[in-house]
Short mmCIF file of C-alpha atoms and ligand atoms in Angstrom, two decimals:
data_model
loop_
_atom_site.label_atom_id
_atom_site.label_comp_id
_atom_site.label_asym_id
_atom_site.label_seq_id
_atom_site.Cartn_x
_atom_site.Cartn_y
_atom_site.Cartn_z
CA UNK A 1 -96.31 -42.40 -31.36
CA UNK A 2 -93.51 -43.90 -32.93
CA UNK A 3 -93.23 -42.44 -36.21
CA UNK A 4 -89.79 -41.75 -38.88
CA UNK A 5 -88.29 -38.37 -38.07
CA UNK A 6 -88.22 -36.31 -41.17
CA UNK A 7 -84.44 -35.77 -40.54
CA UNK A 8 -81.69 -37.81 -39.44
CA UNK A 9 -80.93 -37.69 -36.02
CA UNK A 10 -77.85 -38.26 -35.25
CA UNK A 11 -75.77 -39.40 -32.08
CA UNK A 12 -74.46 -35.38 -31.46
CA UNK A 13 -74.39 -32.34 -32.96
CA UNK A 14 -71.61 -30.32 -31.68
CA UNK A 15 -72.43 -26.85 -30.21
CA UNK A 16 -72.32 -23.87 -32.69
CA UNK A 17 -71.67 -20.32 -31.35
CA UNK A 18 -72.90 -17.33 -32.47
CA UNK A 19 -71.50 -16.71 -35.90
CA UNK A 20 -72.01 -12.79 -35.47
CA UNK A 21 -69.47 -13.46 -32.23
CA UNK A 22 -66.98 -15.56 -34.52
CA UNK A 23 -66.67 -12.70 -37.20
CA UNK A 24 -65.66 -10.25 -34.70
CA UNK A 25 -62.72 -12.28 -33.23
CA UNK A 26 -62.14 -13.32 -37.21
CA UNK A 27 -61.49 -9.17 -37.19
CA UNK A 28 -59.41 -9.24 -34.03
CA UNK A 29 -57.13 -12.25 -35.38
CA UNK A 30 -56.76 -10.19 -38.34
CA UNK A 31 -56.22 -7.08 -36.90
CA UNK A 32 -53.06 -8.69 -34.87
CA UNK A 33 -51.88 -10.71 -37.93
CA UNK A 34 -51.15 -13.37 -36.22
CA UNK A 35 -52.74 -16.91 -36.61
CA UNK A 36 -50.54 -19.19 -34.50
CA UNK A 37 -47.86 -19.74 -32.35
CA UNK A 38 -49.47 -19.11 -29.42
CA UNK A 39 -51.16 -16.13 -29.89
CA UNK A 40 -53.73 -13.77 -28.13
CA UNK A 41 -56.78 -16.08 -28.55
CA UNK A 42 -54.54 -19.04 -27.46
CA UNK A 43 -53.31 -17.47 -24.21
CA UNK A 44 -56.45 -16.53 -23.34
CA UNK A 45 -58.34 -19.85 -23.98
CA UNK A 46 -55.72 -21.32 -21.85
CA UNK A 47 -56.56 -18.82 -19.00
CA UNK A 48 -60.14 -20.10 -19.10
CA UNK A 49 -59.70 -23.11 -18.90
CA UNK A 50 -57.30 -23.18 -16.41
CA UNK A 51 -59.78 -21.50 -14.31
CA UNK A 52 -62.48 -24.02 -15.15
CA UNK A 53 -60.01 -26.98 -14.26
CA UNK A 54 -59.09 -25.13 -11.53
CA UNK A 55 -55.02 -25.56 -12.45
CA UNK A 56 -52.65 -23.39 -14.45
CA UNK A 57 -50.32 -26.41 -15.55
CA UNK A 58 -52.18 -27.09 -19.17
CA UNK A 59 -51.28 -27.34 -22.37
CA UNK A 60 -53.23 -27.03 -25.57
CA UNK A 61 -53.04 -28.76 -28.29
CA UNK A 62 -53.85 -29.07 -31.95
CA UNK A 63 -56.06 -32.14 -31.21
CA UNK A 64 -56.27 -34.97 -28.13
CA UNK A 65 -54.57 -37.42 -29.72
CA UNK A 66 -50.92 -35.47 -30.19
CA UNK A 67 -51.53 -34.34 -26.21
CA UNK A 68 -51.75 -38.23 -25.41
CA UNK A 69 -48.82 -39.28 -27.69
CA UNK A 70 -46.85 -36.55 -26.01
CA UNK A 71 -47.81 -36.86 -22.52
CA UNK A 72 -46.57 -40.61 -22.79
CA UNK A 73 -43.00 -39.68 -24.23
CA UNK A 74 -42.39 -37.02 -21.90
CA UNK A 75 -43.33 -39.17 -19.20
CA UNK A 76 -40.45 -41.69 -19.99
CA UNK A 77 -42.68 -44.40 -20.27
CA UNK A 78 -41.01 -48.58 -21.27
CA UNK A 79 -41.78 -51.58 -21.97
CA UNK A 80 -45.62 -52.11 -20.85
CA UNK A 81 -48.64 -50.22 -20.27
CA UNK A 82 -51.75 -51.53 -18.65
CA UNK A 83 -55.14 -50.68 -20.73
CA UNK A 84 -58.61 -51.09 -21.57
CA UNK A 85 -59.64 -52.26 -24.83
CA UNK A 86 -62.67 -50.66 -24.56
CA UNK A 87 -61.79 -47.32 -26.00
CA UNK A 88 -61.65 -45.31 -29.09
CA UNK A 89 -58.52 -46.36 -31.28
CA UNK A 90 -56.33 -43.23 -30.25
CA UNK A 91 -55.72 -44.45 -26.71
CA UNK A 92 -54.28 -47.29 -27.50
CA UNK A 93 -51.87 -46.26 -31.12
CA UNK A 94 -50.91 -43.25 -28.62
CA UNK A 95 -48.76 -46.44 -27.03
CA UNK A 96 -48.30 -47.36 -30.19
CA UNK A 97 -46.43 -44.52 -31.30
CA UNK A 98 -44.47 -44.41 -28.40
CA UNK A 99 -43.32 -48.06 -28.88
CA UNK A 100 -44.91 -49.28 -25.80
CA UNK A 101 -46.83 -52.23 -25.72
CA UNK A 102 -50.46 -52.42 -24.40
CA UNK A 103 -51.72 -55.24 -22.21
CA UNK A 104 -55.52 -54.89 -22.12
CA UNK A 105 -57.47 -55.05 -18.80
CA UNK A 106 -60.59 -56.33 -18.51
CA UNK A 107 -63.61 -53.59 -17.99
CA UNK A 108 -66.39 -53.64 -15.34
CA UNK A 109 -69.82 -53.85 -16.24
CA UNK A 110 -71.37 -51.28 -14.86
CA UNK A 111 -68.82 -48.21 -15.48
CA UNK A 112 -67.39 -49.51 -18.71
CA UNK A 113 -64.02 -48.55 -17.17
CA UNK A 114 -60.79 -50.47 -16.65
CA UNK A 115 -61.48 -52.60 -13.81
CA UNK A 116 -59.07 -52.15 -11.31
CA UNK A 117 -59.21 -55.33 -9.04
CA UNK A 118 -58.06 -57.23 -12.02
CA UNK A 119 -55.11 -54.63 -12.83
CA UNK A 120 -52.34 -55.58 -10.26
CA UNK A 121 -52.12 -59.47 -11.31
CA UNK A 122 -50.94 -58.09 -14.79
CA UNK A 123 -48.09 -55.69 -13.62
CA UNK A 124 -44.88 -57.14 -14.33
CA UNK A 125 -41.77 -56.04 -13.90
CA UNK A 126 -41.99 -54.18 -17.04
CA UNK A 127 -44.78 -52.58 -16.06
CA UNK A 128 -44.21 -48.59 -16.67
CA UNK A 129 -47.75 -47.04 -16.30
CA UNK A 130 -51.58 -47.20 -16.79
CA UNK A 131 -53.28 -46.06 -19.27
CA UNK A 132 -56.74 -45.63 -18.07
CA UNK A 133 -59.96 -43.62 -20.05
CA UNK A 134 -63.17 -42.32 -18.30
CA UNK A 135 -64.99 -44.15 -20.62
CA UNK A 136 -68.14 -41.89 -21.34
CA UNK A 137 -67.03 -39.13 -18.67
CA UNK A 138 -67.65 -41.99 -16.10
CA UNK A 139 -64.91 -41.74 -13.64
CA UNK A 140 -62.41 -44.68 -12.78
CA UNK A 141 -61.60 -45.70 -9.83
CA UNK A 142 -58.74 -43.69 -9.15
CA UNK A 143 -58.45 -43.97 -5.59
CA UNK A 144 -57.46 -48.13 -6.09
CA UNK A 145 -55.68 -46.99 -9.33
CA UNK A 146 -53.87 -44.14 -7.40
CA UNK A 147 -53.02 -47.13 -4.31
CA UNK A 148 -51.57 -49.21 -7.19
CA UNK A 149 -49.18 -46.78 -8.79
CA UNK A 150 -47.70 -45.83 -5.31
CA UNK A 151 -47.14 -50.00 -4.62
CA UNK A 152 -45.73 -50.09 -7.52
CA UNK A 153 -43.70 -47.02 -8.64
CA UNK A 154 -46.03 -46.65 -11.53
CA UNK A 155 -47.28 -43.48 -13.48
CA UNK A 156 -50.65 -43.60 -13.76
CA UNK A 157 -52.00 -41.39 -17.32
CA UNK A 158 -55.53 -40.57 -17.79
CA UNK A 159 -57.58 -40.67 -20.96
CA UNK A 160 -60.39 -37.89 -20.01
CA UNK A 161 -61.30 -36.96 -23.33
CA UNK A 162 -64.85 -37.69 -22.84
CA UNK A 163 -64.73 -36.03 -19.01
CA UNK A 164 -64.65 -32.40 -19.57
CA UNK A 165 -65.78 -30.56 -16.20
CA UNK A 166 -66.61 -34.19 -14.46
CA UNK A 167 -65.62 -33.92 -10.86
CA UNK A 168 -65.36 -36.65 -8.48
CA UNK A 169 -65.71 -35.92 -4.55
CA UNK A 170 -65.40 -32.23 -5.33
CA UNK A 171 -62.22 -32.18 -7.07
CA UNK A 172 -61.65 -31.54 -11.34
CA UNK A 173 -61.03 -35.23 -12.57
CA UNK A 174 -57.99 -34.11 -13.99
CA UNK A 175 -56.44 -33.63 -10.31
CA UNK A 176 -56.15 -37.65 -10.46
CA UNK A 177 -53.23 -39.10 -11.92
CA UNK A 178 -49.65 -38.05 -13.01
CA UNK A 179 -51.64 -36.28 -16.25
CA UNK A 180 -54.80 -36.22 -18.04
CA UNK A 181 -55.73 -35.48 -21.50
CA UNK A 182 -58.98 -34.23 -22.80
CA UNK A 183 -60.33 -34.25 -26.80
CA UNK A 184 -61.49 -30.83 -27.84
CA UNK A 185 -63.31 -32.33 -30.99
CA UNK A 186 -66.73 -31.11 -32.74
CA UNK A 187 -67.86 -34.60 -31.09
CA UNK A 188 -67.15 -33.61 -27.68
CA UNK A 189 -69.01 -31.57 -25.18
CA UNK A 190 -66.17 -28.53 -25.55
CA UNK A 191 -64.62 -28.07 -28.64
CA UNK A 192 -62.73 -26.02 -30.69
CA UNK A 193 -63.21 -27.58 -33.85
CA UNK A 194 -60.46 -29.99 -33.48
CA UNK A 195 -58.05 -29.59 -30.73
CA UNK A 196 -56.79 -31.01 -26.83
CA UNK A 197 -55.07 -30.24 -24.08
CA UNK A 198 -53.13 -31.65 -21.46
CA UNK A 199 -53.72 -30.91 -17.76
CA UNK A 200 -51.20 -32.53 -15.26
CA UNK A 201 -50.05 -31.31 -11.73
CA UNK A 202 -46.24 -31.09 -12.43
CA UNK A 203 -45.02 -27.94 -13.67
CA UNK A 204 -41.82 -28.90 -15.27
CA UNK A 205 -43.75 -31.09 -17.27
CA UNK A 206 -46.54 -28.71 -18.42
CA UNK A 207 -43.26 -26.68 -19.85
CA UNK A 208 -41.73 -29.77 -21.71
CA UNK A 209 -44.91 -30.19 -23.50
CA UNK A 210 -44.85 -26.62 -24.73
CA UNK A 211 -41.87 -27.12 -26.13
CA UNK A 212 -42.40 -30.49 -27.57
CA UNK A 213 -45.08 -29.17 -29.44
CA UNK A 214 -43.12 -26.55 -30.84
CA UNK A 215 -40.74 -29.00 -32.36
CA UNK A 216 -38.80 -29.11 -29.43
CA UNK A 217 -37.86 -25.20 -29.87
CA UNK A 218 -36.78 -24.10 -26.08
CA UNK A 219 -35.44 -20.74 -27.63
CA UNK A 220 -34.91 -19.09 -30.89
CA UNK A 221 -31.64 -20.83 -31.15
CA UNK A 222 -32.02 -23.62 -28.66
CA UNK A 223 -33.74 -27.14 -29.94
CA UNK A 224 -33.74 -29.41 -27.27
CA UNK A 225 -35.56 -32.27 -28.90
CA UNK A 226 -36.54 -34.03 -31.36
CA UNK A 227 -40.54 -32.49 -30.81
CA UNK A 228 -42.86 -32.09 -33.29
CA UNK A 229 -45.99 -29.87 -34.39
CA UNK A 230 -48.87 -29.87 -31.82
CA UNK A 231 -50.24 -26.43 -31.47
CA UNK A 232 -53.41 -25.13 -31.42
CA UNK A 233 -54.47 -22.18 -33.57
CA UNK A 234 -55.95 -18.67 -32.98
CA UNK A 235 -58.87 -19.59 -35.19
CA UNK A 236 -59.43 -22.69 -32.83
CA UNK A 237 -58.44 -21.05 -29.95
CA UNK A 238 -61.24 -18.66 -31.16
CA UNK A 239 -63.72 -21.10 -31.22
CA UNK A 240 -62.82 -22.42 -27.99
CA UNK A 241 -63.58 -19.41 -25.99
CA UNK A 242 -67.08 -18.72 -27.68
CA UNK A 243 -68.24 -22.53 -27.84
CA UNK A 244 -67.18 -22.42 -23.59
CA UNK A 245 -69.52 -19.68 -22.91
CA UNK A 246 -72.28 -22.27 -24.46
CA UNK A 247 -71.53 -25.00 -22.10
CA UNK A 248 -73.65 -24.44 -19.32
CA UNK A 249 -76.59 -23.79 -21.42
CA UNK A 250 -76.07 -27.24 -23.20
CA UNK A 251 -75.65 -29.13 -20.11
CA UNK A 252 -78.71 -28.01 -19.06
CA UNK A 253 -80.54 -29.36 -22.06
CA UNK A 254 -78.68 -32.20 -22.03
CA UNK A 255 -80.26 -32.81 -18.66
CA UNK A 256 -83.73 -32.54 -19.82
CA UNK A 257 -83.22 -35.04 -22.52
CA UNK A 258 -81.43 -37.12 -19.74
CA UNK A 259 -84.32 -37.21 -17.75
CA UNK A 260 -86.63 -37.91 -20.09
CA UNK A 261 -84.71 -40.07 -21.57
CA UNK A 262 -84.39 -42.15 -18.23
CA UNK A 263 -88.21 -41.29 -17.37
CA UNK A 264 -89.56 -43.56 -20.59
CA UNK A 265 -86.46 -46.46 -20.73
CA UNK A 266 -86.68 -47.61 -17.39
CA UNK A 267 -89.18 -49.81 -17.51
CA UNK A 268 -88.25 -51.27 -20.52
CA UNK A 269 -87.00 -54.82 -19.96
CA UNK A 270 -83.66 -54.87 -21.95
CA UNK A 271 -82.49 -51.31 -21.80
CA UNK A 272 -80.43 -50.20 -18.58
CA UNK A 273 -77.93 -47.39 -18.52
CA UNK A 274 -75.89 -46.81 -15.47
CA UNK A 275 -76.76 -44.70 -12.84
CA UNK A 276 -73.99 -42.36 -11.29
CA UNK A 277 -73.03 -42.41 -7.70
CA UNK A 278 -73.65 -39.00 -5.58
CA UNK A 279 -70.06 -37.94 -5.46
CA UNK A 280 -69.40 -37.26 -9.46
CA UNK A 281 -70.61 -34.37 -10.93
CA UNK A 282 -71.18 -35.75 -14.47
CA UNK A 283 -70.72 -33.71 -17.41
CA UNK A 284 -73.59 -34.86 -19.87
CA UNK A 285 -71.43 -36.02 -22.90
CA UNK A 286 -73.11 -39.17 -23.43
CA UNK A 287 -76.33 -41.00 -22.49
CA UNK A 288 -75.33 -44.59 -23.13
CA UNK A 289 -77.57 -48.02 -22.98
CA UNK A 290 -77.19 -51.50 -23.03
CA UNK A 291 -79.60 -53.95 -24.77
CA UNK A 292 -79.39 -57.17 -23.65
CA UNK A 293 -80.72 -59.20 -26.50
CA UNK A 294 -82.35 -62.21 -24.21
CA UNK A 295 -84.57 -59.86 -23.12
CA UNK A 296 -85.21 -57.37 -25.11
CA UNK A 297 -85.71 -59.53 -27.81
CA UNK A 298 -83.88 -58.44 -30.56
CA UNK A 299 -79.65 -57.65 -30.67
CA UNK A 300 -77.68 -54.07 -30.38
CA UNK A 301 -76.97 -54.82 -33.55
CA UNK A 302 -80.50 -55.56 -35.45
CA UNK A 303 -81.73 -52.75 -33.03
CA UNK A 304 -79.53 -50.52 -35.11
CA UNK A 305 -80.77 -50.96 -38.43
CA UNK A 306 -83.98 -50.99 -37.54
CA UNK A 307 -83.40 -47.42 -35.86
CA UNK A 308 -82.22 -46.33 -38.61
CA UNK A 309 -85.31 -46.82 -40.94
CA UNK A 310 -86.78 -44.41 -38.36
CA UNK A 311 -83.86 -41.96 -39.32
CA UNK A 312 -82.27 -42.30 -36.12
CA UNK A 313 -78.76 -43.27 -36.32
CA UNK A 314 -77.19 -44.25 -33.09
CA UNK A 315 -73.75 -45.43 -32.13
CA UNK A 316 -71.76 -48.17 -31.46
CA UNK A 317 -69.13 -46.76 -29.23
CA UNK A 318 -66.72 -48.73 -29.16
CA UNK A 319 -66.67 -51.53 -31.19
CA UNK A 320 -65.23 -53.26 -32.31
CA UNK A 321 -63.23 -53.56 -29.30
CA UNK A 322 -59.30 -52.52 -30.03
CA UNK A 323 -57.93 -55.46 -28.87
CA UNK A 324 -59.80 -57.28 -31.76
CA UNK A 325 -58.26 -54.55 -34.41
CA UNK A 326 -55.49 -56.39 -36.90
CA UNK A 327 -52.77 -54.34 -35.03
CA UNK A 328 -53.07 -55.50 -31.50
CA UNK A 329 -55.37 -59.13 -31.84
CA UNK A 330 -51.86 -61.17 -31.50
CA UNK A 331 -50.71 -59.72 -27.84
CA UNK A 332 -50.65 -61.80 -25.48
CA UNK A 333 -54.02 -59.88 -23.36
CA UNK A 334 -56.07 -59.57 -26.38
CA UNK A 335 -56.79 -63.07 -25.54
CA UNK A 336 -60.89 -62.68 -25.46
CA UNK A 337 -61.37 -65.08 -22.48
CA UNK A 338 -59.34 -62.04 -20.46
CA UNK A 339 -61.56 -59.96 -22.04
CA UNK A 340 -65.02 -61.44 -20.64
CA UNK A 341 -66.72 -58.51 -19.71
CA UNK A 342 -65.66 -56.08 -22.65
CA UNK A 343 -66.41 -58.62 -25.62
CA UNK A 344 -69.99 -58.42 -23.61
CA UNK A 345 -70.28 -54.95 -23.15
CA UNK A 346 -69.08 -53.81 -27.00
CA UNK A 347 -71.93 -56.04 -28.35
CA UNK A 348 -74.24 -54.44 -25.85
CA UNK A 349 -73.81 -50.84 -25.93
CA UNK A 350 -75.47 -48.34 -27.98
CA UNK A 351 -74.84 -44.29 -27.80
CA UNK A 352 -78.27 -42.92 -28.26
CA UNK A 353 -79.11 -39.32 -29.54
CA UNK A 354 -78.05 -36.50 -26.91
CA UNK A 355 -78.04 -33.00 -27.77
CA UNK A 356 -78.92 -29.30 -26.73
CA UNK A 357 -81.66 -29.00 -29.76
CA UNK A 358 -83.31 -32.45 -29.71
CA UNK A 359 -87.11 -31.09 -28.37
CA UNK A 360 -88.70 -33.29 -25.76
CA UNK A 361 -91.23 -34.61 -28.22
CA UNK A 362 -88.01 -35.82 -30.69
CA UNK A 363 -86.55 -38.04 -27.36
CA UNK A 364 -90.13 -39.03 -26.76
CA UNK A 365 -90.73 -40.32 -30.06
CA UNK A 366 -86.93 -41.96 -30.21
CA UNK A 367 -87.80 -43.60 -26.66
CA UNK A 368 -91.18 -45.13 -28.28
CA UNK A 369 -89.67 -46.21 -30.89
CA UNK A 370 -87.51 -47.88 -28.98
CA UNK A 371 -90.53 -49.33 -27.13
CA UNK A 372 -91.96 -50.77 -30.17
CA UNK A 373 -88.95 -52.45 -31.78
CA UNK A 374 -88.61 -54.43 -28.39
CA UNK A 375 -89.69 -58.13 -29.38
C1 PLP B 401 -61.98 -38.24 -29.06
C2 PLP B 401 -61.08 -39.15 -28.30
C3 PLP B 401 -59.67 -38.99 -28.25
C4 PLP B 401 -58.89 -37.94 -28.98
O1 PLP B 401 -59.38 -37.58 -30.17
P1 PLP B 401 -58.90 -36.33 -31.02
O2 PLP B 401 -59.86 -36.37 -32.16
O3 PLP B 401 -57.50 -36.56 -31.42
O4 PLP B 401 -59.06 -35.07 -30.21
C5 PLP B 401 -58.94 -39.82 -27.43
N1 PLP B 401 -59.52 -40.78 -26.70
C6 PLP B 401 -60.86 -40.98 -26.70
C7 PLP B 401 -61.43 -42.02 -25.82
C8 PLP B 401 -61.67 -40.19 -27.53
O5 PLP B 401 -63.00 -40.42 -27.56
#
């Protein structure tokens, strides 16, 4: 049909509990008078989850971006970190922040992810880690990345902020890697408003972070560093546990609109998506495209506006690519002929609509509209 949704549609909505269920742990959180510092609500959400990552050693965190910048410092990372510039800007000023410098790795095509055949030729011997993201909940390869850090006495950190509940060959994505963070923002699959969390194998480590994020506060009288203020609140920590009871049910719409989605787009010269291999359990937080503008016959780009006269209003994720942003253009990687495949791909890639209420006849619609703007 084709025709101008009423309302804007946007790329995601995030998912919104009961409000009825909110009040009454509002009145509990009341009740106990306390709002933070690892409270009731918080010690529970982190029982949850650690049940749903299968691993008690995680931290949470007042947002995804303080997990990652504290993750790298306790990790005792120097000198250079291997990275993709394909990313959302907090993967990259997380090194930043932590003084390291970033030497961007070119991407594959068809994951979007770090490619690691090209990794090992850039390790030097101030090489300290990678700093890899499962770009879209798409896995990387973390067997070669794992076979890497062992040659090489390197940590290996993973960016899963997109990869909530993603498994690969049976096992939680976060078991890869010396630690993983994950994004608990309204524009993620699990949320608690804003908020993160750290999940890593190592104890010890799990128990620096806690106190890191405490301002370094090991005991009343005891500061052991110079930490700063990371924690999660009850009220998110509130959120959290209602918005995780919602999660099945929205991957399960998610994968009607996914199949619909893939149903009409297929045979539309232009538009691919990648397909996942067998052994990853994906987690639906994304359904991505690329339009390749020789054949589809108009750019990402002028696709975009015109999308948006139909009130549909995609994204762009992620351009412009970091490496290209003022702060990082001058290192020595961000040199675009290293960069082949991700200057390609973030000119390419478009972030369509995906969310629990969009009806099948609203994807319809956005997937012949789609049809028709195809030159
Ligand atoms: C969302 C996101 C983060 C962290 O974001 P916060 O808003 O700080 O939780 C980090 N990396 C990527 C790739 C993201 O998309």
């Amino acid at each position: 049909m084709a025709t101008k949704f009423k309302k804007p549609i946007y790329v995601t909505r995030p998912i919104l509990p009961n409000p009825k269920k909110i009040q009454q742990g509002i009145m509990e959180i009341w009740e106990s008078k306390q709002l933070t510092n690892v409270g009731e609500k918080h010690r529970e959400l982190s029982s949850k989850l650690s049940s749903y990552f299968g691993n008690n050693n995680i931290s949470l965190f007042n947002n995804g971006t303080t997990a990652l910048m504290l993750l790298l410092k306790k990790l005792n990372l120097k000198g250079e970190v291997i990275t993709t510039p394909f990313t959302f800007p907090a993967t990259t000023h997380s090194l930043t922040w932590n003084n390291l410098t970033p030497v961007f790795c070119d991407i594959e095509t068809d994951t979007m992810n770090i490619d690691a055949d090209k990794i090992e030729k850039l390790i030097t011997p101030k090489t300290s880690a990678i700093l890899a993201v499962h770009i879209f909940g798409t896995p990387c390869n973390v067997q070669k990345i794992e076979s890497l850090s062992k040659k090489y006495k390197i940590k290996v950190v993973y960016d899963a902020a997109h990869a909530f509940g993603v498994e690969v060959s049976g096992k939680n994505i976060s078991d890869y890697g010396d630690g993983s963070i994950f994004s608990f923002h309204a524009t993620k699959l699990f949320h608690t408003v804003e908020g993160g969390a750290v999940v890593a194998k190592n104890k010890n480590l799990i128990k620096q972070l806690n106190i890191e994020k405490n301002f370094g506060i090991e005991a009343p009288e005891k500061i052991r560093s110079a930490g700063i203020n990371g924690k999660l609140n009850e009220l998110q920590a509130l959120v959290g546990l209602e918005v995780l009871k919602n999660i099945k049910k929205e991957q399960k719409e998610r994968k009607r609109i996914k199949n619909i989605y893939i149903k009409r787009l297929k045979d539309i010269d232009g538009i691919s998506f990648y397909v996942k291999p067998k052994n990853v359990k994906e987690n639906f937080q994304y359904f991505v495209v690329r339009i390749n503008k020789k054949v589809f016959g108009i750019s990402r780009d002028e696709l975009v506006k015109k999308l948006i006269k139909y009130n549909v209003f995609p994204s762009k994720y992620f351009y412009p690519l970091v490496s290209s942003y003022p702060h990082y253009k001058n290192l020595k990687n961000s040199n675009i002929e290293n960069l082949n495949n991700a200057k390609l791909i973030a000119t390419e890639v478009l972030a369509l609509p995906f969310y629990g209420d969009l009806t099948n006849a609203d994807v319809e619609n956005i997937c012949d509209i789609l049809k028709k703007l195809k030159k």
